[in-house]
Amino acid sequence: MATAVAAASRSLIVPPASPAAPPIRAGWTLFDPFVVTEDAAAAVTNDDTAATCCVTRCGRDVRVSLRLADPPSASYVVMRTDAELHGTPKVVAADGDLLLIEMAVVEPPSTVSREQNFLVYTAHPSSPSLLLLPHRDDDSYFYTGIVAGEEEEEEFVAAAFSTEITRAGDGDDEGAKEVGWLTRFSSSTGQHEVLDLPIPYDPSKGLYKLVWHTDKVFAFRGRHMCFVDYHRGILLCDVFTTNTSPELRFLPLPEIEVWDEEHDYFNGRRLPQEHRTVDVSKGGVMRFVDVSDGLFGRRRHPYAVTVTTWTLRAAAAAEVAVWEWEKDGVLQVGDLWNSCEFRRSPLPRRAPLFPAVCKRDPGVVGFALMDWNSSTKDAWVIVVDVREMELLAYAPYTNQAKEGEVHEEGYEVVAGCLFHDTPFICSDIYNYYKTFARMEDAGRQQ
């Protein structure tokens, strides 16, 4: 999420602690995608919960635990390993009581080559588990999403979707071919496979050739993986299909600009996840949120920024072609700023960015606010009821980075101020953890 980095030669001061509104105790979590490694975790006093271990592909030990918090505070995955890490491990996706974690390990004697590891953490207060997913010999595998199965306990599918473009000898797009690849691992079969899936092009709905880019992946209805391009729509895939090859089905996003294949697409897409999100909340309700500042890539006056929300009306037996987006409402950011709750707070009057839909209530959305006037680019996390235009909670964003740590790009991290351009990952894992804990307490009392 954001942008608070500074050149190593620049001296920055860590901001003082800021007041926060009471947290929302609603049984959901906002995971910071960047995993806290052992050294960074040592500086934090909160107790870690539900620790479990496994071994990486190169035989190194890795221990994972959770640091849970009520929104708008961030929750974290904490990792301890004797492996030399290549970059920062990340939480890639979440569904139900599962977290998908990516970690890269340096392969000595080289300091450049890396070994990719994907781990699946299953939450449980007393007996959590950590599974290393299998890999292909050619190391050409990756996963971007996970779906917890509904029919059998502990069944899941991890998957990713990517496209590959091949061109004729002269490199002309006219003869180019785009191939869709589904990478899939099923826990029930233990098999990893890569499938060639036809892409259902439909220019009338905005799905043109050669322009797809997956911005987000999330689970839907216990069987489907949704691959999202925020400038196009959603490709849905039943990743549990085994008898035949899975089918991709396209669902456009409502009221967005759709660029054709001749648009200067890659130079213009910026960071769409800064303005948009689509996710599933309680009861399988899919919600799309768009923070609009005019045509995408152009700026309006801050007071003219709007937050528009839609709900997908999808009958269980109906085909995707007849599903409809229903607009729920439009929140004027100026009205939010002028509300009593906002005016009483220390929050800066900035456009809310990086929306995240609450897992327990689709009408509640978390946002990030960056204070560009601050010398340290302070960030806040706020939670808003977009139906009532009400500010529910807020807290200063603090990360677990070590003060003075220098990144590979030559930037220095200032503790508590670094806000990456990566959205929070919403999860139900807090709810699962509390449910398991209550069940175990009841069992001990009996």
Short mmCIF file of C-alpha atoms in Angstrom, two decimals:
data_model
loop_
_atom_site.label_atom_id
_atom_site.label_comp_id
_atom_site.label_asym_id
_atom_site.label_seq_id
_atom_site.Cartn_x
_atom_site.Cartn_y
_atom_site.Cartn_z
CA MET A 1 0.00 0.00 0.00
CA ALA A 2 1.59 3.14 -0.46
CA THR A 3 4.31 5.13 -0.91
CA ALA A 4 6.17 6.15 2.16
CA VAL A 5 9.77 5.40 1.30
CA ALA A 6 12.68 7.77 1.45
CA ALA A 7 16.15 7.86 -0.02
CA ALA A 8 18.76 6.45 2.31
CA SER A 9 20.50 9.79 2.52
CA ARG A 10 17.36 11.50 3.80
CA SER A 11 16.73 11.63 7.53
CA LEU A 12 13.14 11.10 8.64
CA ILE A 13 11.59 11.23 12.08
CA VAL A 14 9.18 8.56 13.22
CA PRO A 15 5.85 10.30 13.95
CA PRO A 16 4.43 10.27 17.48
CA ALA A 17 1.61 7.90 18.28
CA SER A 18 -1.81 9.18 17.19
CA PRO A 19 -5.17 8.57 18.82
CA ALA A 20 -7.45 5.94 17.37
CA ALA A 21 -11.16 5.27 17.50
CA PRO A 22 -12.33 2.04 19.22
CA PRO A 23 -11.80 -1.04 17.04
CA ILE A 24 -14.64 -2.91 15.36
CA ARG A 25 -15.11 -6.32 16.96
CA ALA A 26 -16.84 -8.02 14.08
CA GLY A 27 -14.88 -11.27 13.66
CA TRP A 28 -12.92 -10.32 10.53
CA THR A 29 -9.35 -9.30 9.90
CA LEU A 30 -7.34 -7.02 7.65
CA PHE A 31 -4.07 -8.83 6.98
CA ASP A 32 -1.08 -6.75 6.02
CA PRO A 33 0.23 -8.83 3.10
CA PHE A 34 3.86 -8.41 4.18
CA VAL A 35 4.89 -11.13 6.61
CA VAL A 36 6.75 -10.16 9.78
CA THR A 37 10.05 -12.03 9.93
CA GLU A 38 11.74 -13.01 13.19
CA ASP A 39 13.87 -9.90 13.73
CA ALA A 40 10.99 -7.53 13.05
CA ALA A 41 8.68 -9.54 15.29
CA ALA A 42 11.05 -9.32 18.24
CA ALA A 43 10.32 -5.61 18.61
CA VAL A 44 6.58 -6.18 19.04
CA THR A 45 5.12 -7.08 22.42
CA ASN A 46 1.87 -8.69 21.23
CA ASP A 47 1.67 -12.44 21.75
CA ASP A 48 1.63 -14.64 18.69
CA THR A 49 -1.01 -17.34 18.38
CA ALA A 50 -1.45 -20.70 16.67
CA ALA A 51 2.17 -21.44 15.75
CA THR A 52 2.99 -24.35 13.44
CA CYS A 53 5.98 -25.54 11.41
CA CYS A 54 7.01 -27.23 8.19
CA VAL A 55 10.12 -27.63 6.01
CA THR A 56 10.91 -25.72 2.81
CA ARG A 57 11.90 -27.36 -0.46
CA CYS A 58 15.59 -27.02 0.40
CA GLY A 59 15.08 -28.60 3.82
CA ARG A 60 15.00 -25.41 5.90
CA ASP A 61 12.71 -25.07 8.90
CA VAL A 62 9.95 -22.47 8.82
CA ARG A 63 7.61 -21.55 11.67
CA VAL A 64 4.45 -19.51 11.13
CA SER A 65 2.15 -17.92 13.69
CA LEU A 66 -0.52 -15.21 13.69
CA ARG A 67 -0.81 -11.81 15.28
CA LEU A 68 -4.51 -10.98 15.12
CA ALA A 69 -6.12 -7.60 15.70
CA ASP A 70 -9.53 -6.04 15.29
CA PRO A 71 -9.95 -3.66 12.34
CA PRO A 72 -8.91 -1.06 11.53
CA SER A 73 -5.63 -2.33 13.02
CA ALA A 74 -3.75 -4.73 10.77
CA SER A 75 -3.24 -8.43 11.50
CA TYR A 76 0.04 -10.12 10.63
CA VAL A 77 1.57 -13.46 9.80
CA VAL A 78 4.81 -13.93 11.72
CA MET A 79 7.53 -16.17 10.27
CA ARG A 80 10.73 -17.60 11.75
CA THR A 81 13.09 -19.54 9.50
CA ASP A 82 16.75 -20.51 9.27
CA ALA A 83 16.64 -20.04 5.48
CA GLU A 84 18.11 -16.95 3.81
CA LEU A 85 15.08 -15.12 2.44
CA HIS A 86 14.95 -13.51 -0.99
CA GLY A 87 12.77 -10.45 -0.36
CA THR A 88 9.85 -10.34 2.08
CA PRO A 89 7.42 -13.27 2.37
CA LYS A 90 3.83 -12.30 1.56
CA VAL A 91 0.29 -13.38 2.26
CA VAL A 92 -1.05 -13.99 -1.24
CA ALA A 93 -4.68 -14.92 -0.58
CA ALA A 94 -7.17 -16.03 2.08
CA ASP A 95 -10.38 -18.04 2.20
CA GLY A 96 -12.20 -19.40 5.23
CA ASP A 97 -9.62 -20.66 7.71
CA LEU A 98 -6.84 -20.78 5.07
CA LEU A 99 -3.98 -18.44 4.23
CA LEU A 100 -1.78 -18.81 1.15
CA ILE A 101 1.78 -17.59 1.84
CA GLU A 102 4.61 -17.07 -0.63
CA MET A 103 8.27 -17.11 0.42
CA ALA A 104 11.41 -17.09 -1.75
CA VAL A 105 14.66 -18.56 -0.46
CA VAL A 106 18.16 -17.79 -1.74
CA GLU A 107 19.82 -20.82 -3.35
CA PRO A 108 23.52 -20.78 -2.41
CA PRO A 109 26.15 -20.35 -3.64
CA SER A 110 24.29 -17.89 -5.88
CA THR A 111 22.87 -14.72 -4.31
CA VAL A 112 20.54 -14.12 -7.27
CA SER A 113 18.75 -17.42 -7.91
CA ARG A 114 15.85 -18.23 -5.64
CA GLU A 115 13.68 -21.15 -4.65
CA GLN A 116 9.98 -20.36 -4.60
CA ASN A 117 7.87 -21.84 -1.80
CA PHE A 118 4.09 -21.66 -1.38
CA LEU A 119 2.68 -22.54 2.03
CA VAL A 120 -0.92 -23.12 3.11
CA TYR A 121 -1.66 -22.21 6.72
CA THR A 122 -4.83 -23.67 8.28
CA ALA A 123 -6.06 -21.85 11.38
CA HIS A 124 -6.82 -23.65 14.62
CA PRO A 125 -6.05 -22.38 18.15
CA SER A 126 -4.43 -25.61 19.35
CA SER A 127 -3.63 -27.63 16.21
CA PRO A 128 -2.94 -25.35 13.23
CA SER A 129 -1.18 -26.82 10.21
CA LEU A 130 1.31 -25.59 7.62
CA LEU A 131 1.61 -27.38 4.28
CA LEU A 132 4.29 -26.87 1.64
CA LEU A 133 2.68 -27.15 -1.79
CA PRO A 134 4.40 -29.40 -4.34
CA HIS A 135 6.39 -27.94 -7.20
CA ARG A 136 7.18 -28.85 -10.78
CA ASP A 137 10.68 -29.90 -11.76
CA ASP A 138 10.96 -26.95 -14.13
CA ASP A 139 10.06 -24.59 -11.25
CA SER A 140 7.51 -22.80 -13.46
CA TYR A 141 4.74 -22.77 -10.91
CA PHE A 142 2.99 -20.17 -8.83
CA TYR A 143 -0.32 -19.69 -7.04
CA THR A 144 -2.31 -16.49 -6.56
CA GLY A 145 -5.54 -17.71 -4.98
CA ILE A 146 -7.01 -20.40 -2.72
CA VAL A 147 -10.52 -21.86 -2.32
CA ALA A 148 -11.64 -23.85 0.71
CA GLY A 149 -13.93 -26.67 -0.42
CA GLU A 150 -17.46 -26.95 0.93
CA GLU A 151 -18.14 -30.66 0.47
CA GLU A 152 -15.20 -32.05 2.44
CA GLU A 153 -13.39 -30.60 5.42
CA GLU A 154 -9.76 -29.60 4.87
CA GLU A 155 -10.14 -29.82 1.09
CA PHE A 156 -8.82 -26.88 -0.90
CA VAL A 157 -7.56 -25.84 -4.32
CA ALA A 158 -4.72 -23.37 -4.89
CA ALA A 159 -4.61 -21.88 -8.37
CA ALA A 160 -3.42 -19.07 -10.63
CA PHE A 161 -4.40 -17.80 -14.06
CA SER A 162 -2.03 -16.20 -16.54
CA THR A 163 -1.93 -15.45 -20.25
CA GLU A 164 0.82 -15.99 -22.76
CA ILE A 165 1.01 -14.12 -26.06
CA THR A 166 2.75 -15.58 -29.09
CA ARG A 167 3.35 -13.57 -32.25
CA ALA A 168 4.24 -14.32 -35.83
CA GLY A 169 7.81 -13.86 -37.03
CA ASP A 170 7.33 -10.14 -37.80
CA GLY A 171 5.94 -9.46 -34.30
CA ASP A 172 2.67 -8.06 -35.69
CA ASP A 173 -0.29 -8.18 -33.28
CA GLU A 174 -2.61 -9.16 -36.13
CA GLY A 175 -1.27 -12.70 -36.07
CA ALA A 176 -0.80 -12.84 -32.30
CA LYS A 177 -2.33 -15.61 -30.24
CA GLU A 178 -3.24 -15.40 -26.56
CA VAL A 179 -3.33 -18.56 -24.48
CA GLY A 180 -4.81 -18.83 -20.98
CA TRP A 181 -3.04 -21.06 -18.46
CA LEU A 182 -4.59 -22.34 -15.24
CA THR A 183 -2.10 -23.56 -12.64
CA ARG A 184 -3.89 -25.75 -10.10
CA PHE A 185 -3.12 -27.85 -7.03
CA SER A 186 -5.82 -29.98 -5.40
CA SER A 187 -5.36 -31.15 -1.81
CA SER A 188 -7.74 -34.07 -2.38
CA THR A 189 -5.62 -35.53 -5.20
CA GLY A 190 -2.23 -34.09 -4.23
CA GLN A 191 -1.67 -33.28 -7.90
CA HIS A 192 -0.23 -30.14 -9.47
CA GLU A 193 -1.16 -29.42 -13.09
CA VAL A 194 -1.12 -26.68 -15.71
CA LEU A 195 -4.15 -26.53 -18.04
CA ASP A 196 -4.66 -24.66 -21.32
CA LEU A 197 -8.01 -22.83 -21.05
CA PRO A 198 -9.73 -20.99 -23.93
CA ILE A 199 -10.47 -17.35 -23.13
CA PRO A 200 -14.12 -16.39 -23.86
CA TYR A 201 -13.43 -13.21 -25.86
CA ASP A 202 -16.43 -10.94 -26.25
CA PRO A 203 -15.73 -7.37 -27.46
CA SER A 204 -19.38 -6.46 -26.85
CA LYS A 205 -18.74 -6.99 -23.13
CA GLY A 206 -15.28 -5.47 -23.13
CA LEU A 207 -13.18 -8.64 -23.21
CA TYR A 208 -10.69 -7.96 -26.02
CA LYS A 209 -7.68 -9.99 -27.02
CA LEU A 210 -4.13 -9.34 -25.82
CA VAL A 211 -4.99 -6.97 -22.95
CA TRP A 212 -5.91 -9.15 -19.96
CA HIS A 213 -4.05 -8.48 -16.69
CA THR A 214 -4.98 -10.23 -13.43
CA ASP A 215 -5.12 -7.65 -10.64
CA LYS A 216 -6.78 -9.75 -7.94
CA VAL A 217 -7.89 -13.31 -7.17
CA PHE A 218 -10.58 -14.38 -4.70
CA ALA A 219 -12.81 -17.36 -3.91
CA PHE A 220 -16.54 -17.48 -4.64
CA ARG A 221 -19.23 -19.95 -3.52
CA GLY A 222 -16.80 -22.59 -2.31
CA ARG A 223 -15.86 -23.87 -5.78
CA HIS A 224 -14.97 -20.92 -7.96
CA MET A 225 -11.87 -18.84 -8.34
CA CYS A 226 -12.41 -15.29 -9.60
CA PHE A 227 -9.59 -13.70 -11.58
CA VAL A 228 -10.14 -9.94 -11.79
CA ASP A 229 -8.91 -7.35 -14.28
CA TYR A 230 -10.08 -4.00 -12.88
CA HIS A 231 -10.22 -2.54 -16.41
CA ARG A 232 -12.27 -5.47 -17.77
CA GLY A 233 -14.16 -7.68 -15.38
CA ILE A 234 -13.99 -11.12 -13.80
CA LEU A 235 -13.08 -14.50 -15.26
CA LEU A 236 -14.82 -17.16 -13.14
CA CYS A 237 -13.56 -20.73 -13.06
CA ASP A 238 -14.83 -23.81 -11.20
CA VAL A 239 -11.38 -24.99 -10.09
CA PHE A 240 -12.81 -28.16 -8.48
CA THR A 241 -13.88 -29.53 -11.89
CA THR A 242 -12.10 -32.84 -12.48
CA ASN A 243 -13.97 -34.87 -15.13
CA THR A 244 -13.55 -32.24 -17.83
CA SER A 245 -11.34 -29.21 -18.31
CA PRO A 246 -12.54 -26.18 -16.30
CA GLU A 247 -14.32 -23.44 -18.23
CA LEU A 248 -13.68 -19.70 -17.97
CA ARG A 249 -16.78 -17.47 -17.88
CA PHE A 250 -16.63 -13.69 -18.14
CA LEU A 251 -18.51 -11.22 -15.95
CA PRO A 252 -18.02 -7.51 -16.79
CA LEU A 253 -17.60 -4.94 -14.02
CA PRO A 254 -20.28 -2.22 -13.97
CA GLU A 255 -19.85 1.33 -15.25
CA ILE A 256 -16.10 1.23 -15.78
CA GLU A 257 -14.14 2.58 -18.73
CA VAL A 258 -13.36 -0.25 -21.16
CA TRP A 259 -10.41 0.31 -23.45
CA ASP A 260 -10.22 -1.54 -26.73
CA GLU A 261 -7.16 -3.35 -28.03
CA GLU A 262 -5.78 -0.18 -29.63
CA HIS A 263 -5.70 1.83 -26.38
CA ASP A 264 -2.35 2.70 -24.83
CA TYR A 265 -3.25 0.21 -22.17
CA PHE A 266 -0.11 -0.56 -20.19
CA ASN A 267 1.05 3.05 -19.90
CA GLY A 268 -2.38 4.09 -18.69
CA ARG A 269 -3.43 1.47 -16.14
CA ARG A 270 -1.45 2.93 -13.19
CA LEU A 271 -2.49 1.15 -10.00
CA PRO A 272 -6.16 0.17 -10.40
CA GLN A 273 -6.15 -1.64 -7.03
CA GLU A 274 -5.67 1.79 -5.48
CA HIS A 275 -9.19 2.74 -6.62
CA ARG A 276 -11.12 -0.54 -6.91
CA THR A 277 -11.84 -3.83 -5.26
CA VAL A 278 -14.25 -6.70 -5.67
CA ASP A 279 -14.69 -9.36 -3.01
CA VAL A 280 -17.14 -11.72 -1.34
CA SER A 281 -18.72 -11.07 2.05
CA LYS A 282 -20.99 -13.01 4.41
CA GLY A 283 -23.49 -15.29 2.67
CA GLY A 284 -21.56 -15.30 -0.62
CA VAL A 285 -22.47 -11.69 -1.47
CA MET A 286 -20.12 -10.24 -4.09
CA ARG A 287 -19.49 -6.50 -3.76
CA PHE A 288 -17.67 -4.16 -6.18
CA VAL A 289 -16.30 -0.84 -4.86
CA ASP A 290 -15.03 1.96 -7.11
CA VAL A 291 -13.35 5.11 -5.84
CA SER A 292 -13.88 7.46 -8.77
CA ASP A 293 -11.99 10.66 -9.44
CA GLY A 294 -13.37 11.06 -12.94
CA LEU A 295 -12.17 9.11 -15.93
CA PHE A 296 -9.57 6.62 -14.75
CA GLY A 297 -6.16 8.25 -14.67
CA ARG A 298 -7.50 11.82 -14.47
CA ARG A 299 -7.93 13.89 -11.34
CA ARG A 300 -11.01 15.70 -10.10
CA HIS A 301 -11.15 18.18 -7.27
CA PRO A 302 -10.94 16.12 -4.05
CA TYR A 303 -14.49 17.09 -3.04
CA ALA A 304 -15.80 15.58 -6.28
CA VAL A 305 -14.41 12.10 -5.54
CA THR A 306 -17.11 9.47 -5.07
CA VAL A 307 -17.21 5.95 -3.67
CA THR A 308 -19.75 3.81 -5.55
CA THR A 309 -20.73 0.30 -4.50
CA TRP A 310 -22.53 -2.48 -6.40
CA THR A 311 -23.86 -5.89 -5.33
CA LEU A 312 -23.97 -8.84 -7.72
CA ARG A 313 -27.42 -10.39 -8.02
CA ALA A 314 -26.63 -13.97 -8.96
CA ALA A 315 -29.24 -16.71 -8.70
CA ALA A 316 -27.75 -20.10 -7.84
CA ALA A 317 -29.07 -21.84 -10.94
CA ALA A 318 -28.75 -18.93 -13.36
CA GLU A 319 -25.98 -18.61 -15.92
CA VAL A 320 -23.34 -15.92 -15.53
CA ALA A 321 -24.76 -14.18 -18.61
CA VAL A 322 -27.90 -13.18 -16.68
CA TRP A 323 -26.23 -12.09 -13.46
CA GLU A 324 -26.68 -8.38 -12.81
CA TRP A 325 -24.89 -5.70 -10.81
CA GLU A 326 -27.19 -3.58 -8.67
CA LYS A 327 -25.93 -0.16 -7.60
CA ASP A 328 -26.23 0.22 -3.83
CA GLY A 329 -25.24 3.84 -3.42
CA VAL A 330 -22.80 6.65 -4.05
CA LEU A 331 -20.84 8.20 -1.21
CA GLN A 332 -19.58 11.73 -1.77
CA VAL A 333 -16.18 12.00 -0.12
CA GLY A 334 -16.91 15.62 0.75
CA ASP A 335 -19.92 14.49 2.78
CA LEU A 336 -17.74 12.02 4.66
CA TRP A 337 -15.22 14.77 5.48
CA ASN A 338 -18.01 17.02 6.75
CA SER A 339 -19.51 14.38 9.03
CA CYS A 340 -19.25 14.96 12.78
CA GLU A 341 -17.17 11.81 13.31
CA PHE A 342 -14.62 12.81 10.69
CA ARG A 343 -14.35 16.43 11.85
CA ARG A 344 -13.72 15.30 15.44
CA SER A 345 -10.93 12.97 14.29
CA PRO A 346 -7.28 13.79 13.46
CA LEU A 347 -7.73 12.33 9.97
CA PRO A 348 -6.44 14.23 6.91
CA ARG A 349 -8.94 15.23 4.23
CA ARG A 350 -7.68 12.87 1.57
CA ALA A 351 -9.46 10.61 -0.87
CA PRO A 352 -9.97 7.11 0.58
CA LEU A 353 -7.91 4.58 -1.36
CA PHE A 354 -7.24 0.83 -1.44
CA PRO A 355 -10.80 -0.26 -0.55
CA ALA A 356 -11.31 -3.58 1.27
CA VAL A 357 -14.77 -5.15 1.74
CA CYS A 358 -15.61 -6.43 5.22
CA LYS A 359 -16.01 -10.22 5.35
CA ARG A 360 -18.89 -9.99 7.83
CA ASP A 361 -20.87 -7.06 6.39
CA PRO A 362 -20.69 -6.08 2.70
CA GLY A 363 -21.85 -2.55 3.57
CA VAL A 364 -18.69 -1.90 5.57
CA VAL A 365 -15.49 -1.02 3.70
CA GLY A 366 -11.97 -0.33 4.92
CA PHE A 367 -9.82 2.33 3.24
CA ALA A 368 -6.34 3.82 3.49
CA LEU A 369 -5.76 7.55 3.88
CA MET A 370 -2.33 8.97 3.09
CA ASP A 371 -1.34 12.33 4.52
CA TRP A 372 0.89 13.70 1.75
CA ASN A 373 1.54 16.87 3.80
CA SER A 374 3.31 14.88 6.50
CA SER A 375 7.10 14.72 6.31
CA THR A 376 6.87 10.96 6.85
CA LYS A 377 3.84 10.35 4.62
CA ASP A 378 1.75 9.08 7.51
CA ALA A 379 -1.03 6.64 6.65
CA TRP A 380 -4.32 5.91 8.35
CA VAL A 381 -6.73 3.00 8.04
CA ILE A 382 -10.42 3.87 8.30
CA VAL A 383 -13.59 1.76 8.31
CA VAL A 384 -16.72 3.28 6.78
CA ASP A 385 -20.34 2.21 6.58
CA VAL A 386 -20.95 3.18 2.95
CA ARG A 387 -24.72 2.78 3.32
CA GLU A 388 -25.04 5.30 6.13
CA MET A 389 -22.02 7.41 5.09
CA GLU A 390 -20.70 6.92 8.61
CA LEU A 391 -17.10 6.75 9.82
CA LEU A 392 -17.01 3.72 12.13
CA ALA A 393 -13.37 3.51 13.20
CA TYR A 394 -9.87 4.71 12.38
CA ALA A 395 -6.31 4.03 13.44
CA PRO A 396 -2.84 5.13 12.34
CA TYR A 397 -1.18 2.58 10.09
CA THR A 398 1.91 1.02 11.62
CA ASN A 399 3.96 -1.69 9.99
CA GLN A 400 6.52 -4.05 11.44
CA ALA A 401 9.48 -2.82 9.41
CA LYS A 402 12.78 -2.25 11.19
CA GLU A 403 13.93 1.33 11.47
CA GLY A 404 16.95 2.01 9.29
CA GLU A 405 16.52 -1.16 7.21
CA VAL A 406 17.65 -0.54 3.63
CA HIS A 407 15.80 -2.15 0.74
CA GLU A 408 17.49 -3.54 -2.37
CA GLU A 409 16.37 -0.47 -4.32
CA GLY A 410 18.40 1.75 -1.99
CA TYR A 411 15.47 3.08 0.05
CA GLU A 412 15.48 3.31 3.83
CA VAL A 413 12.56 2.06 5.86
CA VAL A 414 11.29 4.27 8.65
CA ALA A 415 9.61 2.16 11.32
CA GLY A 416 5.87 2.61 11.40
CA CYS A 417 5.69 4.75 8.26
CA LEU A 418 6.16 2.46 5.29
CA PHE A 419 2.86 2.02 3.47
CA HIS A 420 3.21 -0.30 0.47
CA ASP A 421 1.23 -0.14 -2.78
CA THR A 422 -0.43 -3.43 -1.88
CA PRO A 423 -4.01 -3.72 -0.56
CA PHE A 424 -4.91 -5.39 2.70
CA ILE A 425 -6.19 -8.96 2.45
CA CYS A 426 -9.55 -9.45 4.18
CA SER A 427 -10.02 -12.74 5.98
CA ASP A 428 -12.52 -14.66 8.11
CA ILE A 429 -9.71 -16.40 9.95
CA TYR A 430 -10.34 -14.47 13.17
CA ASN A 431 -13.90 -15.81 13.22
CA TYR A 432 -12.71 -19.38 12.61
CA TYR A 433 -10.07 -19.08 15.31
CA LYS A 434 -12.58 -17.80 17.90
CA THR A 435 -15.10 -20.50 16.93
CA PHE A 436 -12.54 -23.28 17.36
CA ALA A 437 -11.43 -21.81 20.69
CA ARG A 438 -15.03 -21.73 22.01
CA MET A 439 -15.57 -25.35 20.91
CA GLU A 440 -12.42 -26.48 22.68
CA ASP A 441 -13.36 -24.59 25.85
CA ALA A 442 -16.80 -26.21 25.81
CA GLY A 443 -15.22 -29.63 25.38
CA ARG A 444 -12.88 -29.12 28.34
CA GLN A 445 -15.76 -27.96 30.55
CA GLN A 446 -17.69 -31.14 29.77
#
